[in-house]
Amino acid sequence: MNEKSLFKSAMVTLVIVVGVVLGYELYLRNQGVSVDYDDGPPLWADKRAQIYGPTDKTIVFIGSSRIKYDLDRGTWRRLTTAEPVQLAMEGTCPRPVLTDLANDPNFKGKLVIDVTEGLFFNMAPPFMETANENIKYYYDRTPAQRVSFEINKLLESKFVFLDKDFLSTNARLEALQIPSRPEVFMMPTFPMNFKRNTFDRQAYMTDRFVANEAERNQVKAIWGFFAKMAMSAPPMPPAAFDAIFKSVKADIDKIKARGGQVVFVRTPSSGVYLQGENMGFPREKFWNRLLAETKCPGIHFMDYPAMAHFDCPELSHLKKADAKLFTKEFFRLLSQQPGFTFLQNTNPKKL
């Protein structure tokens, strides 16, 4: 085959590939699929690097998935110029991140810790894995990985089909929900409309998910699945809980010693999920003790009528409209806490 023929073949192949890709992209957008950013270690590390901003202009958030859904960045930015740095992770205990911040001599800022009791008071290695991976990646990332992240950022902002969590080949195979079999355990999968992620690491459920009872029930069933797993596990001895409180206090004391400020928040859950959490983690033994031992202020959603009434679509996270209302009230309460009153010095725009 001569060079001319090779060139024609290459061009035909290129046209076919581009046509297929663009066709698939247009199909997905026509189906209402939106741009979604891969929330893996590179994106988390990018946000981790932002914690060193001025202490009166930067607030760091750690926790599990609820604060990622419930803190609406658009609402927050209309209320204050202070930048919210989102380091929370889905299905993950935030204590490794707290320890990382405590051991970082350069972190002297404002920290908000979201408490989902079943994850926060947990010592099982699987619930630490994501946090440990992200922290390691942050410290070990190479110049090549930083450049790759910037390229991925550009591409992900333009193309819907690059959704790794739901549209990759592996994700499509997992969505088949093949039943577990001997020595092979298949984790339940979430519907795509439940979990979308912005570049700022805000998670949100789509309006389609809120309106789709079958998808809401699918996620509720997943929460039930995890609850059964937790109930079947051996109970954690009191000494283990004591060790958790001791560790958290030690980490917070380090941050405070450098001039940092810490506030805890208990974000909303509802229905039978909330009932189960109240039974498994009585407030007086966990939330109240956490505040007492760390000597930190706390904002519990049940204490404020403006936040206590939310009905979570799948029992555990707020829809976008309610996240805006929650954020507005949460901001008001947070700006009254010691060390956070600087938020009141801004001139918020009318919502």
mmCIF file of C-alpha atoms in Angstrom:
data_model
loop_
_atom_site.group_PDB
_atom_site.id
_atom_site.type_symbol
_atom_site.label_atom_id
_atom_site.label_comp_id
_atom_site.label_asym_id
_atom_site.label_seq_id
_atom_site.Cartn_x
_atom_site.Cartn_y
_atom_site.Cartn_z
ATOM 1 C CA MET A 1 0.000 0.000 0.000
ATOM 2 C CA ASN A 2 1.483 3.379 -1.014
ATOM 3 C CA GLU A 3 1.609 6.505 1.123
ATOM 4 C CA LYS A 4 -1.396 8.051 -0.621
ATOM 5 C CA SER A 5 -3.568 5.047 0.156
ATOM 6 C CA LEU A 6 -2.396 5.004 3.769
ATOM 7 C CA PHE A 7 -3.266 8.682 4.121
ATOM 8 C CA LYS A 8 -6.767 8.102 2.689
ATOM 9 C CA SER A 9 -7.335 5.162 5.022
ATOM 10 C CA ALA A 10 -6.190 7.197 8.000
ATOM 11 C CA MET A 11 -8.502 10.078 7.086
ATOM 12 C CA VAL A 12 -11.486 7.770 6.584
ATOM 13 C CA THR A 13 -10.778 6.169 9.976
ATOM 14 C CA LEU A 14 -10.483 9.597 11.611
ATOM 15 C CA VAL A 15 -13.777 10.754 10.115
ATOM 16 C CA ILE A 16 -15.545 7.599 11.300
ATOM 17 C CA VAL A 17 -14.133 7.878 14.818
ATOM 18 C CA VAL A 18 -14.986 11.580 15.111
ATOM 19 C CA GLY A 19 -18.459 10.930 13.724
ATOM 20 C CA VAL A 20 -19.144 8.126 16.196
ATOM 21 C CA VAL A 21 -17.846 10.141 19.140
ATOM 22 C CA LEU A 22 -19.824 13.262 18.245
ATOM 23 C CA GLY A 23 -22.923 11.190 17.554
ATOM 24 C CA TYR A 24 -22.648 9.535 20.967
ATOM 25 C CA GLU A 25 -22.057 12.917 22.628
ATOM 26 C CA LEU A 26 -25.125 14.440 20.975
ATOM 27 C CA TYR A 27 -27.211 11.406 21.906
ATOM 28 C CA LEU A 28 -26.239 11.685 25.575
ATOM 29 C CA ARG A 29 -26.947 15.397 25.690
ATOM 30 C CA ASN A 30 -30.311 14.796 24.032
ATOM 31 C CA GLN A 31 -31.067 12.339 26.828
ATOM 32 C CA GLY A 32 -30.454 15.104 29.366
ATOM 33 C CA VAL A 33 -27.068 13.859 30.589
ATOM 34 C CA SER A 34 -24.953 16.712 31.948
ATOM 35 C CA VAL A 35 -21.203 17.228 32.270
ATOM 36 C CA ASP A 36 -19.776 15.366 35.251
ATOM 37 C CA TYR A 37 -16.248 15.565 36.651
ATOM 38 C CA ASP A 38 -14.384 12.473 37.788
ATOM 39 C CA ASP A 39 -14.177 12.901 41.568
ATOM 40 C CA GLY A 40 -11.038 10.834 42.018
ATOM 41 C CA PRO A 41 -7.727 11.598 43.742
ATOM 42 C CA PRO A 42 -6.582 14.216 41.163
ATOM 43 C CA LEU A 43 -9.633 16.452 41.695
ATOM 44 C CA TRP A 44 -9.502 16.015 45.478
ATOM 45 C CA ALA A 45 -5.790 16.836 45.497
ATOM 46 C CA ASP A 46 -6.458 19.996 43.479
ATOM 47 C CA LYS A 47 -8.857 21.186 46.200
ATOM 48 C CA ARG A 48 -6.545 20.034 49.011
ATOM 49 C CA ALA A 49 -3.941 22.461 47.674
ATOM 50 C CA GLN A 50 -6.395 25.367 48.152
ATOM 51 C CA ILE A 51 -6.616 25.175 51.954
ATOM 52 C CA TYR A 52 -3.820 27.684 52.493
ATOM 53 C CA GLY A 53 -5.769 30.767 51.439
ATOM 54 C CA PRO A 54 -6.203 33.733 53.801
ATOM 55 C CA THR A 55 -7.956 32.609 56.977
ATOM 56 C CA ASP A 56 -10.621 35.279 56.526
ATOM 57 C CA LYS A 57 -11.253 34.208 52.944
ATOM 58 C CA THR A 58 -11.101 30.390 53.093
ATOM 59 C CA ILE A 59 -13.205 27.763 54.883
ATOM 60 C CA VAL A 60 -12.389 24.073 54.585
ATOM 61 C CA PHE A 61 -15.160 21.449 54.700
ATOM 62 C CA ILE A 62 -14.518 17.797 55.485
ATOM 63 C CA GLY A 63 -16.969 14.982 56.063
ATOM 64 C CA SER A 64 -18.920 12.464 54.032
ATOM 65 C CA SER A 65 -21.367 12.837 51.152
ATOM 66 C CA ARG A 66 -24.069 14.873 52.897
ATOM 67 C CA ILE A 67 -22.110 18.113 53.089
ATOM 68 C CA LYS A 68 -21.167 17.658 49.427
ATOM 69 C CA TYR A 69 -24.854 17.590 48.493
ATOM 70 C CA ASP A 70 -26.195 20.002 51.091
ATOM 71 C CA LEU A 71 -23.738 22.894 50.774
ATOM 72 C CA ASP A 72 -24.869 24.771 47.674
ATOM 73 C CA ARG A 73 -21.903 26.735 46.387
ATOM 74 C CA GLY A 74 -23.973 29.142 44.312
ATOM 75 C CA THR A 75 -25.948 30.200 47.375
ATOM 76 C CA TRP A 76 -22.806 30.371 49.504
ATOM 77 C CA ARG A 77 -21.015 32.625 47.020
ATOM 78 C CA ARG A 78 -23.944 35.017 46.913
ATOM 79 C CA LEU A 79 -23.667 35.348 50.685
ATOM 80 C CA THR A 80 -19.921 35.763 51.156
ATOM 81 C CA THR A 81 -16.608 36.089 49.371
ATOM 82 C CA ALA A 82 -15.047 33.418 51.617
ATOM 83 C CA GLU A 83 -14.087 30.437 49.434
ATOM 84 C CA PRO A 84 -15.478 27.040 50.498
ATOM 85 C CA VAL A 85 -12.895 24.298 49.915
ATOM 86 C CA GLN A 86 -14.765 20.992 49.641
ATOM 87 C CA LEU A 87 -12.743 17.970 50.833
ATOM 88 C CA ALA A 88 -15.613 15.680 51.877
ATOM 89 C CA MET A 89 -15.839 12.209 50.300
ATOM 90 C CA GLU A 90 -18.774 9.900 49.668
ATOM 91 C CA GLY A 91 -19.013 6.804 51.852
ATOM 92 C CA THR A 92 -15.846 7.713 53.707
ATOM 93 C CA CYS A 93 -14.849 8.420 57.294
ATOM 94 C CA PRO A 94 -13.394 11.955 57.460
ATOM 95 C CA ARG A 95 -11.049 11.304 60.379
ATOM 96 C CA PRO A 96 -7.976 10.534 58.200
ATOM 97 C CA VAL A 97 -8.420 13.937 56.543
ATOM 98 C CA LEU A 98 -8.743 15.583 59.949
ATOM 99 C CA THR A 99 -5.482 13.955 61.016
ATOM 100 C CA ASP A 100 -3.805 15.074 57.793
ATOM 101 C CA LEU A 101 -4.859 18.680 58.404
ATOM 102 C CA ALA A 102 -3.827 18.461 62.056
ATOM 103 C CA ASN A 103 -0.352 17.263 61.086
ATOM 104 C CA ASP A 104 0.076 19.976 58.450
ATOM 105 C CA PRO A 105 1.920 22.846 60.181
ATOM 106 C CA ASN A 106 0.883 25.221 57.402
ATOM 107 C CA PHE A 107 -2.853 24.769 57.973
ATOM 108 C CA LYS A 108 -4.108 27.380 60.407
ATOM 109 C CA GLY A 109 -7.515 28.084 58.970
ATOM 110 C CA LYS A 110 -11.231 27.575 59.517
ATOM 111 C CA LEU A 111 -12.561 24.021 59.421
ATOM 112 C CA VAL A 112 -16.119 22.673 59.294
ATOM 113 C CA ILE A 113 -16.510 18.957 60.044
ATOM 114 C CA ASP A 114 -19.665 17.226 58.826
ATOM 115 C CA VAL A 115 -20.700 14.301 61.040
ATOM 116 C CA THR A 116 -22.534 11.292 59.617
ATOM 117 C CA GLU A 117 -22.339 9.062 62.662
ATOM 118 C CA GLY A 118 -22.196 5.715 60.896
ATOM 119 C CA LEU A 119 -19.112 6.838 58.998
ATOM 120 C CA PHE A 120 -17.497 9.250 61.429
ATOM 121 C CA PHE A 121 -17.514 6.734 64.304
ATOM 122 C CA ASN A 122 -16.232 3.864 62.212
ATOM 123 C CA MET A 123 -12.860 2.104 62.264
ATOM 124 C CA ALA A 124 -13.400 -0.409 59.451
ATOM 125 C CA PRO A 125 -10.552 -0.109 56.865
ATOM 126 C CA PRO A 126 -12.890 0.008 53.817
ATOM 127 C CA PHE A 127 -14.352 3.287 55.080
ATOM 128 C CA MET A 128 -10.861 4.819 55.352
ATOM 129 C CA GLU A 129 -9.593 3.622 51.971
ATOM 130 C CA THR A 130 -10.696 6.524 49.777
ATOM 131 C CA ALA A 131 -9.414 9.136 52.216
ATOM 132 C CA ASN A 132 -6.042 7.450 52.533
ATOM 133 C CA GLU A 133 -5.707 7.076 48.754
ATOM 134 C CA ASN A 134 -6.551 10.732 48.156
ATOM 135 C CA ILE A 135 -4.145 11.960 50.822
ATOM 136 C CA LYS A 136 -1.320 9.820 49.455
ATOM 137 C CA TYR A 137 -1.970 11.021 45.919
ATOM 138 C CA TYR A 138 -1.833 14.653 47.048
ATOM 139 C CA TYR A 139 1.626 14.251 48.561
ATOM 140 C CA ASP A 140 3.008 11.983 45.821
ATOM 141 C CA ARG A 141 1.581 13.556 42.660
ATOM 142 C CA THR A 142 4.119 14.264 39.943
ATOM 143 C CA PRO A 143 4.427 17.165 37.492
ATOM 144 C CA ALA A 144 3.165 14.844 34.754
ATOM 145 C CA GLN A 145 0.048 14.053 36.807
ATOM 146 C CA ARG A 146 -0.584 17.759 37.379
ATOM 147 C CA VAL A 147 -0.404 18.429 33.627
ATOM 148 C CA SER A 148 -2.655 15.442 32.936
ATOM 149 C CA PHE A 149 -5.179 16.815 35.419
ATOM 150 C CA GLU A 150 -5.333 20.153 33.603
ATOM 151 C CA ILE A 151 -5.883 18.397 30.273
ATOM 152 C CA ASN A 152 -8.589 16.182 31.757
ATOM 153 C CA LYS A 153 -10.240 19.241 33.296
ATOM 154 C CA LEU A 154 -10.511 20.878 29.873
ATOM 155 C CA LEU A 155 -11.868 17.744 28.182
ATOM 156 C CA GLU A 156 -14.316 16.858 30.963
ATOM 157 C CA SER A 157 -15.754 20.365 30.827
ATOM 158 C CA LYS A 158 -16.645 19.875 27.152
ATOM 159 C CA PHE A 159 -17.661 16.236 26.716
ATOM 160 C CA VAL A 160 -20.428 14.391 28.547
ATOM 161 C CA PHE A 161 -19.302 10.940 27.390
ATOM 162 C CA LEU A 162 -16.116 11.157 29.517
ATOM 163 C CA ASP A 163 -18.129 10.369 32.654
ATOM 164 C CA LYS A 164 -15.915 7.668 34.189
ATOM 165 C CA ASP A 165 -18.301 6.712 37.013
ATOM 166 C CA PHE A 166 -21.282 5.925 34.807
ATOM 167 C CA LEU A 167 -20.380 5.865 31.100
ATOM 168 C CA SER A 168 -17.050 4.037 31.010
ATOM 169 C CA THR A 169 -16.967 0.372 29.978
ATOM 170 C CA ASN A 170 -16.383 -0.803 33.552
ATOM 171 C CA ALA A 171 -19.223 1.368 34.823
ATOM 172 C CA ARG A 172 -21.575 -0.022 32.187
ATOM 173 C CA LEU A 173 -20.669 -3.572 33.184
ATOM 174 C CA GLU A 174 -21.248 -2.800 36.860
ATOM 175 C CA ALA A 175 -24.637 -1.315 36.008
ATOM 176 C CA LEU A 176 -25.753 -4.755 34.805
ATOM 177 C CA GLN A 177 -26.060 -5.618 38.530
ATOM 178 C CA ILE A 178 -25.006 -9.235 38.129
ATOM 179 C CA PRO A 179 -25.957 -11.109 41.330
ATOM 180 C CA SER A 180 -23.205 -12.010 43.768
ATOM 181 C CA ARG A 181 -21.913 -15.563 43.584
ATOM 182 C CA PRO A 182 -19.515 -17.670 45.667
ATOM 183 C CA GLU A 183 -16.302 -15.720 46.357
ATOM 184 C CA VAL A 184 -17.486 -12.822 44.172
ATOM 185 C CA PHE A 185 -19.293 -9.945 45.894
ATOM 186 C CA MET A 186 -21.065 -7.398 43.696
ATOM 187 C CA MET A 187 -21.627 -3.988 45.255
ATOM 188 C CA PRO A 188 -24.977 -2.314 44.526
ATOM 189 C CA THR A 189 -24.795 0.534 42.010
ATOM 190 C CA PHE A 190 -26.321 3.997 42.201
ATOM 191 C CA PRO A 191 -28.397 5.500 39.381
ATOM 192 C CA MET A 192 -26.557 8.152 37.387
ATOM 193 C CA ASN A 193 -29.169 10.805 38.122
ATOM 194 C CA PHE A 194 -28.458 10.526 41.836
ATOM 195 C CA LYS A 195 -24.796 11.440 41.654
ATOM 196 C CA ARG A 196 -23.506 14.306 39.514
ATOM 197 C CA ASN A 197 -20.332 16.166 40.430
ATOM 198 C CA THR A 198 -19.130 19.679 39.617
ATOM 199 C CA PHE A 199 -15.507 20.772 39.285
ATOM 200 C CA ASP A 200 -15.815 22.375 42.733
ATOM 201 C CA ARG A 201 -16.760 18.937 44.088
ATOM 202 C CA GLN A 202 -20.361 19.781 44.813
ATOM 203 C CA ALA A 203 -22.529 16.703 44.370
ATOM 204 C CA TYR A 204 -26.167 16.940 43.400
ATOM 205 C CA MET A 205 -29.105 14.787 42.397
ATOM 206 C CA THR A 206 -30.945 15.750 39.232
ATOM 207 C CA ASP A 207 -34.590 16.775 39.047
ATOM 208 C CA ARG A 208 -35.196 13.537 37.127
ATOM 209 C CA PHE A 209 -34.008 11.554 40.110
ATOM 210 C CA VAL A 210 -36.248 13.475 42.510
ATOM 211 C CA ALA A 211 -39.248 12.788 40.244
ATOM 212 C CA ASN A 212 -38.394 9.111 39.680
ATOM 213 C CA GLU A 213 -39.810 6.950 42.474
ATOM 214 C CA ALA A 214 -38.097 3.796 41.154
ATOM 215 C CA GLU A 215 -34.654 5.430 41.307
ATOM 216 C CA ARG A 216 -35.343 6.882 44.748
ATOM 217 C CA ASN A 217 -36.353 3.438 45.984
ATOM 218 C CA GLN A 218 -33.209 1.977 44.398
ATOM 219 C CA VAL A 219 -31.031 4.276 46.523
ATOM 220 C CA LYS A 220 -33.131 3.667 49.623
ATOM 221 C CA ALA A 221 -32.568 -0.058 49.102
ATOM 222 C CA ILE A 222 -28.820 0.572 48.976
ATOM 223 C CA TRP A 223 -28.969 2.386 52.312
ATOM 224 C CA GLY A 224 -30.921 -0.566 53.681
ATOM 225 C CA PHE A 225 -28.285 -2.944 52.328
ATOM 226 C CA PHE A 226 -25.498 -1.069 54.100
ATOM 227 C CA ALA A 227 -27.562 -0.874 57.284
ATOM 228 C CA LYS A 228 -27.959 -4.650 57.318
ATOM 229 C CA MET A 229 -24.222 -5.061 56.817
ATOM 230 C CA ALA A 230 -23.566 -2.758 59.767
ATOM 231 C CA MET A 231 -26.042 -4.626 61.959
ATOM 232 C CA SER A 232 -24.411 -7.961 61.146
ATOM 233 C CA ALA A 233 -20.952 -6.713 62.112
ATOM 234 C CA PRO A 234 -19.721 -7.306 65.679
ATOM 235 C CA PRO A 235 -20.374 -4.324 67.945
ATOM 236 C CA MET A 236 -17.484 -1.950 68.487
ATOM 237 C CA PRO A 237 -16.221 -2.135 72.084
ATOM 238 C CA PRO A 238 -16.509 1.022 74.219
ATOM 239 C CA ALA A 239 -12.723 1.306 74.323
ATOM 240 C CA ALA A 240 -12.679 1.735 70.528
ATOM 241 C CA PHE A 241 -15.154 4.598 70.705
ATOM 242 C CA ASP A 242 -13.087 6.170 73.476
ATOM 243 C CA ALA A 243 -10.046 5.961 71.204
ATOM 244 C CA ILE A 244 -11.941 7.758 68.427
ATOM 245 C CA PHE A 245 -12.928 10.635 70.702
ATOM 246 C CA LYS A 246 -9.374 10.865 72.019
ATOM 247 C CA SER A 247 -7.905 10.937 68.515
ATOM 248 C CA VAL A 248 -10.348 13.575 67.267
ATOM 249 C CA LYS A 249 -9.676 15.778 70.283
ATOM 250 C CA ALA A 250 -5.912 15.484 69.799
ATOM 251 C CA ASP A 251 -6.194 16.464 66.133
ATOM 252 C CA ILE A 252 -8.439 19.429 66.847
ATOM 253 C CA ASP A 253 -6.189 20.607 69.659
ATOM 254 C CA LYS A 254 -3.288 20.730 67.171
ATOM 255 C CA ILE A 255 -5.314 22.875 64.764
ATOM 256 C CA LYS A 256 -6.472 25.206 67.532
ATOM 257 C CA ALA A 257 -2.923 25.547 68.872
ATOM 258 C CA ARG A 258 -1.929 27.085 65.522
ATOM 259 C CA GLY A 259 -4.825 29.540 65.631
ATOM 260 C CA GLY A 260 -7.342 27.492 63.642
ATOM 261 C CA GLN A 261 -11.061 27.277 64.415
ATOM 262 C CA VAL A 262 -13.309 24.202 64.163
ATOM 263 C CA VAL A 263 -17.093 23.807 63.990
ATOM 264 C CA PHE A 264 -19.046 20.544 63.733
ATOM 265 C CA VAL A 265 -22.251 20.233 61.717
ATOM 266 C CA ARG A 266 -24.862 17.487 61.625
ATOM 267 C CA THR A 267 -26.521 17.717 58.203
ATOM 268 C CA PRO A 268 -30.085 16.500 57.574
ATOM 269 C CA SER A 269 -31.396 12.979 57.133
ATOM 270 C CA SER A 270 -35.023 11.912 57.415
ATOM 271 C CA GLY A 271 -37.559 9.100 57.773
ATOM 272 C CA VAL A 272 -36.526 5.621 58.821
ATOM 273 C CA TYR A 273 -32.888 6.435 58.066
ATOM 274 C CA LEU A 274 -32.863 9.170 60.716
ATOM 275 C CA GLN A 275 -34.724 6.907 63.134
ATOM 276 C CA GLY A 276 -32.072 4.235 62.713
ATOM 277 C CA GLU A 277 -29.259 6.746 63.222
ATOM 278 C CA ASN A 278 -30.880 8.049 66.388
ATOM 279 C CA MET A 279 -31.161 4.505 67.726
ATOM 280 C CA GLY A 280 -27.656 3.422 66.772
ATOM 281 C CA PHE A 281 -25.933 6.659 67.730
ATOM 282 C CA PRO A 282 -27.874 8.364 70.553
ATOM 283 C CA ARG A 283 -27.192 12.057 70.481
ATOM 284 C CA GLU A 284 -26.149 12.362 74.105
ATOM 285 C CA LYS A 285 -23.528 9.622 73.737
ATOM 286 C CA PHE A 286 -22.043 10.771 70.440
ATOM 287 C CA TRP A 287 -22.862 14.286 69.215
ATOM 288 C CA ASN A 288 -23.040 15.871 72.668
ATOM 289 C CA ARG A 289 -19.922 14.059 73.819
ATOM 290 C CA LEU A 290 -18.056 15.080 70.677
ATOM 291 C CA LEU A 291 -18.737 18.754 71.352
ATOM 292 C CA ALA A 292 -17.966 18.456 75.056
ATOM 293 C CA GLU A 293 -14.637 16.659 74.658
ATOM 294 C CA THR A 294 -13.351 18.785 71.783
ATOM 295 C CA LYS A 295 -14.778 22.029 73.193
ATOM 296 C CA CYS A 296 -15.987 22.964 69.725
ATOM 297 C CA PRO A 297 -19.318 24.525 68.761
ATOM 298 C CA GLY A 298 -21.747 22.439 66.753
ATOM 299 C CA ILE A 299 -24.735 23.040 64.491
ATOM 300 C CA HIS A 300 -27.237 20.168 64.576
ATOM 301 C CA PHE A 301 -30.018 20.460 62.004
ATOM 302 C CA MET A 302 -32.645 19.204 64.450
ATOM 303 C CA ASP A 303 -32.115 22.232 66.689
ATOM 304 C CA TYR A 304 -33.338 24.754 64.121
ATOM 305 C CA PRO A 305 -36.836 24.793 62.590
ATOM 306 C CA ALA A 306 -35.486 26.247 59.340
ATOM 307 C CA MET A 307 -33.413 23.075 58.844
ATOM 308 C CA ALA A 308 -35.290 20.393 60.807
ATOM 309 C CA HIS A 309 -38.184 20.022 58.366
ATOM 310 C CA PHE A 310 -36.349 18.773 55.274
ATOM 311 C CA ASP A 311 -37.566 15.534 53.710
ATOM 312 C CA CYS A 312 -34.641 13.953 51.866
ATOM 313 C CA PRO A 313 -35.780 12.302 48.586
ATOM 314 C CA GLU A 314 -33.796 9.112 49.362
ATOM 315 C CA LEU A 315 -33.686 9.713 53.160
ATOM 316 C CA SER A 316 -30.078 10.938 53.377
ATOM 317 C CA HIS A 317 -29.312 13.914 51.077
ATOM 318 C CA LEU A 318 -31.018 17.153 50.097
ATOM 319 C CA LYS A 319 -32.290 17.963 46.634
ATOM 320 C CA LYS A 320 -30.932 21.128 45.003
ATOM 321 C CA ALA A 321 -33.827 23.384 45.997
ATOM 322 C CA ASP A 322 -33.571 22.362 49.656
ATOM 323 C CA ALA A 323 -29.768 22.570 49.610
ATOM 324 C CA LYS A 324 -30.111 26.268 48.766
ATOM 325 C CA LEU A 325 -32.403 26.821 51.761
ATOM 326 C CA PHE A 326 -30.169 24.778 54.034
ATOM 327 C CA THR A 327 -27.069 26.683 52.939
ATOM 328 C CA LYS A 328 -28.683 30.041 53.613
ATOM 329 C CA GLU A 329 -29.639 29.059 57.184
ATOM 330 C CA PHE A 330 -26.370 27.220 57.797
ATOM 331 C CA PHE A 331 -24.424 30.291 56.718
ATOM 332 C CA ARG A 332 -26.395 32.438 59.147
ATOM 333 C CA LEU A 333 -25.650 30.078 62.035
ATOM 334 C CA LEU A 334 -22.009 29.506 61.085
ATOM 335 C CA SER A 335 -21.320 33.235 60.912
ATOM 336 C CA GLN A 336 -22.334 33.472 64.575
ATOM 337 C CA GLN A 337 -19.722 30.962 65.763
ATOM 338 C CA PRO A 338 -16.426 32.045 67.369
ATOM 339 C CA GLY A 339 -13.780 32.527 64.705
ATOM 340 C CA PHE A 340 -16.355 32.642 61.891
ATOM 341 C CA THR A 341 -17.926 36.023 62.590
ATOM 342 C CA PHE A 342 -15.852 37.525 59.760
ATOM 343 C CA LEU A 343 -18.502 36.123 57.421
ATOM 344 C CA GLN A 344 -20.890 38.784 58.685
ATOM 345 C CA ASN A 345 -18.607 41.551 57.426
ATOM 346 C CA THR A 346 -19.478 40.874 53.791
ATOM 347 C CA ASN A 347 -22.317 42.444 51.845
ATOM 348 C CA PRO A 348 -24.355 39.484 50.614
ATOM 349 C CA LYS A 349 -26.395 39.965 47.495
ATOM 350 C CA LYS A 350 -30.113 39.389 47.652
ATOM 351 C CA LEU A 351 -30.986 35.749 46.953
#
